[in-house]
JSON list of C-alpha atoms in Angstrom, two decimals:
[
{"chain": "A", "resi": 1, "resn": "ASN", "atom": "CA", "xyz": [-27.92, 36.45, -20.00]},
{"chain": "A", "resi": 2, "resn": "TYR", "atom": "CA", "xyz": [-25.30, 34.58, -18.02]},
{"chain": "A", "resi": 3, "resn": "LEU", "atom": "CA", "xyz": [-26.68, 31.08, -18.75]},
{"chain": "A", "resi": 4, "resn": "ILE", "atom": "CA", "xyz": [-27.03, 29.73, -22.26]},
{"chain": "A", "resi": 5, "resn": "THR", "atom": "CA", "xyz": [-28.65, 26.31, -22.58]},
{"chain": "A", "resi": 6, "resn": "ILE", "atom": "CA", "xyz": [-28.35, 24.26, -25.76]},
{"chain": "A", "resi": 7, "resn": "ASN", "atom": "CA", "xyz": [-29.78, 21.04, -27.17]},
{"chain": "A", "resi": 8, "resn": "THR", "atom": "CA", "xyz": [-28.51, 18.74, -29.91]},
{"chain": "A", "resi": 9, "resn": "ASP", "atom": "CA", "xyz": [-30.15, 16.45, -32.40]},
{"chain": "A", "resi": 10, "resn": "ALA", "atom": "CA", "xyz": [-28.80, 13.19, -33.83]},
{"chain": "A", "resi": 11, "resn": "GLY", "atom": "CA", "xyz": [-26.64, 15.01, -36.39]},
{"chain": "A", "resi": 12, "resn": "GLY", "atom": "CA", "xyz": [-25.07, 17.40, -33.91]},
{"chain": "A", "resi": 13, "resn": "ASP", "atom": "CA", "xyz": [-25.31, 21.18, -33.90]},
{"chain": "A", "resi": 14, "resn": "ALA", "atom": "CA", "xyz": [-22.98, 24.16, -34.31]},
{"chain": "A", "resi": 15, "resn": "PHE", "atom": "CA", "xyz": [-23.22, 27.33, -32.22]},
{"chain": "A", "resi": 16, "resn": "THR", "atom": "CA", "xyz": [-21.29, 30.62, -32.18]},
{"chain": "A", "resi": 17, "resn": "LEU", "atom": "CA", "xyz": [-20.70, 32.89, -29.19]},
{"chain": "A", "resi": 18, "resn": "ALA", "atom": "CA", "xyz": [-20.19, 36.53, -30.15]},
{"chain": "A", "resi": 19, "resn": "ALA", "atom": "CA", "xyz": [-17.54, 38.73, -28.56]},
{"chain": "A", "resi": 20, "resn": "GLY", "atom": "CA", "xyz": [-18.28, 39.94, -25.06]},
{"chain": "A", "resi": 21, "resn": "VAL", "atom": "CA", "xyz": [-19.64, 43.39, -24.20]},
{"chain": "A", "resi": 22, "resn": "GLN", "atom": "CA", "xyz": [-17.15, 44.30, -21.49]},
{"chain": "A", "resi": 23, "resn": "ALA", "atom": "CA", "xyz": [-14.11, 42.79, -19.79]},
{"chain": "A", "resi": 24, "resn": "GLY", "atom": "CA", "xyz": [-15.10, 40.54, -16.91]},
{"chain": "A", "resi": 25, "resn": "GLN", "atom": "CA", "xyz": [-18.40, 39.46, -18.52]},
{"chain": "A", "resi": 26, "resn": "GLN", "atom": "CA", "xyz": [-19.11, 35.78, -17.82]},
{"chain": "A", "resi": 27, "resn": "LYS", "atom": "CA", "xyz": [-21.14, 33.17, -19.69]},
{"chain": "A", "resi": 28, "resn": "LYS", "atom": "CA", "xyz": [-22.08, 29.63, -18.76]},
{"chain": "A", "resi": 29, "resn": "ILE", "atom": "CA", "xyz": [-22.98, 27.35, -21.68]},
{"chain": "A", "resi": 30, "resn": "LYS", "atom": "CA", "xyz": [-24.64, 24.06, -20.74]},
{"chain": "A", "resi": 31, "resn": "LEU", "atom": "CA", "xyz": [-25.79, 21.14, -22.86]},
{"chain": "A", "resi": 32, "resn": "ILE", "atom": "CA", "xyz": [-29.27, 20.24, -21.57]},
{"chain": "A", "resi": 33, "resn": "VAL", "atom": "CA", "xyz": [-30.57, 17.70, -24.10]},
{"chain": "A", "resi": 34, "resn": "ASP", "atom": "CA", "xyz": [-28.22, 15.29, -25.88]},
{"chain": "A", "resi": 35, "resn": "GLY", "atom": "CA", "xyz": [-30.07, 14.11, -28.95]},
{"chain": "A", "resi": 36, "resn": "GLY", "atom": "CA", "xyz": [-27.14, 11.91, -30.03]},
{"chain": "A", "resi": 37, "resn": "GLY", "atom": "CA", "xyz": [-24.88, 14.43, -31.78]},
{"chain": "A", "resi": 38, "resn": "ASP", "atom": "CA", "xyz": [-22.25, 16.77, -30.39]},
{"chain": "A", "resi": 39, "resn": "ALA", "atom": "CA", "xyz": [-22.65, 20.49, -29.72]},
{"chain": "A", "resi": 40, "resn": "THR", "atom": "CA", "xyz": [-19.75, 22.48, -31.18]},
{"chain": "A", "resi": 41, "resn": "VAL", "atom": "CA", "xyz": [-19.40, 26.04, -29.95]},
{"chain": "A", "resi": 42, "resn": "THR", "atom": "CA", "xyz": [-17.09, 28.43, -31.83]},
{"chain": "A", "resi": 43, "resn": "LEU", "atom": "CA", "xyz": [-15.88, 31.54, -30.01]},
{"chain": "A", "resi": 44, "resn": "THR", "atom": "CA", "xyz": [-13.09, 34.11, -30.01]},
{"chain": "A", "resi": 45, "resn": "GLY", "atom": "CA", "xyz": [-9.97, 32.60, -28.46]},
{"chain": "A", "resi": 46, "resn": "TYR", "atom": "CA", "xyz": [-10.60, 28.92, -29.31]},
{"chain": "A", "resi": 47, "resn": "THR", "atom": "CA", "xyz": [-11.28, 27.01, -32.48]},
{"chain": "A", "resi": 48, "resn": "SER", "atom": "CA", "xyz": [-14.09, 25.16, -30.71]},
{"chain": "A", "resi": 49, "resn": "ILE", "atom": "CA", "xyz": [-15.53, 23.78, -27.51]},
{"chain": "A", "resi": 50, "resn": "VAL", "atom": "CA", "xyz": [-17.28, 20.44, -27.97]},
{"chain": "A", "resi": 51, "resn": "MET", "atom": "CA", "xyz": [-19.97, 19.06, -25.66]},
{"chain": "A", "resi": 52, "resn": "ASN", "atom": "CA", "xyz": [-21.26, 15.52, -26.13]},
{"chain": "A", "resi": 53, "resn": "ASP", "atom": "CA", "xyz": [-23.22, 14.58, -23.00]},
{"chain": "A", "resi": 54, "resn": "ALA", "atom": "CA", "xyz": [-26.17, 16.22, -21.28]},
{"chain": "A", "resi": 55, "resn": "GLY", "atom": "CA", "xyz": [-24.85, 18.13, -18.28]},
{"chain": "A", "resi": 56, "resn": "ASP", "atom": "CA", "xyz": [-21.55, 19.14, -19.92]},
{"chain": "A", "resi": 57, "resn": "TYR", "atom": "CA", "xyz": [-20.85, 22.83, -19.38]},
{"chain": "A", "resi": 58, "resn": "VAL", "atom": "CA", "xyz": [-18.23, 25.52, -19.60]},
{"chain": "A", "resi": 59, "resn": "ILE", "atom": "CA", "xyz": [-17.95, 28.86, -17.78]},
{"chain": "A", "resi": 60, "resn": "LEU", "atom": "CA", "xyz": [-16.21, 31.58, -19.76]},
{"chain": "A", "resi": 61, "resn": "MET", "atom": "CA", "xyz": [-15.01, 35.12, -19.06]},
{"chain": "A", "resi": 62, "resn": "TRP", "atom": "CA", "xyz": [-14.46, 37.83, -21.67]},
{"chain": "A", "resi": 63, "resn": "ASN", "atom": "CA", "xyz": [-11.10, 39.55, -21.06]},
{"chain": "A", "resi": 64, "resn": "GLY", "atom": "CA", "xyz": [-11.63, 42.33, -23.57]},
{"chain": "A", "resi": 65, "resn": "SER", "atom": "CA", "xyz": [-10.29, 40.45, -26.57]},
{"chain": "A", "resi": 66, "resn": "ILE", "atom": "CA", "xyz": [-11.00, 36.71, -26.13]},
{"chain": "A", "resi": 67, "resn": "TRP", "atom": "CA", "xyz": [-13.13, 34.33, -24.06]},
{"chain": "A", "resi": 68, "resn": "LYS", "atom": "CA", "xyz": [-11.12, 32.52, -21.35]},
{"chain": "A", "resi": 69, "resn": "VAL", "atom": "CA", "xyz": [-12.25, 29.21, -19.83]},
{"chain": "A", "resi": 70, "resn": "LEU", "atom": "CA", "xyz": [-12.78, 29.54, -16.07]},
{"chain": "A", "resi": 71, "resn": "GLU", "atom": "CA", "xyz": [-14.40, 26.14, -15.50]},
{"chain": "A", "resi": 72, "resn": "ASN", "atom": "CA", "xyz": [-14.88, 23.08, -17.68]},
{"chain": "A", "resi": 73, "resn": "SER", "atom": "CA", "xyz": [-17.05, 20.06, -16.93]},
{"chain": "A", "resi": 74, "resn": "GLY", "atom": "CA", "xyz": [-16.94, 17.34, -19.60]},
{"chain": "A", "resi": 75, "resn": "CYS", "atom": "CA", "xyz": [-16.13, 19.55, -22.60]},
{"chain": "A", "resi": 76, "resn": "THR", "atom": "CA", "xyz": [-13.30, 19.23, -25.09]},
{"chain": "A", "resi": 77, "resn": "VAL", "atom": "CA", "xyz": [-11.59, 22.62, -25.46]},
{"chain": "A", "resi": 78, "resn": "ASN", "atom": "CA", "xyz": [-9.69, 23.02, -28.74]},
{"chain": "A", "resi": 79, "resn": "ALA", "atom": "CA", "xyz": [-7.27, 25.97, -28.73]}
]
């Protein structure tokens, strides 16, 4: 699926995005419910992407070896 929605609780939550299937594959990850903690997403190419407010999202594209950020709204991207 293109869209991945996530929710957090008060303590925050950790998520992992697996490697893509083919070059050009895109994923949008969006924080829907902010329960008080941050959502930390770990993926190939970055140490983490952190979302802390409902509505934060990132659009990624798999280039064959790493995920590349195409669009970022409110997230902290840690290389």
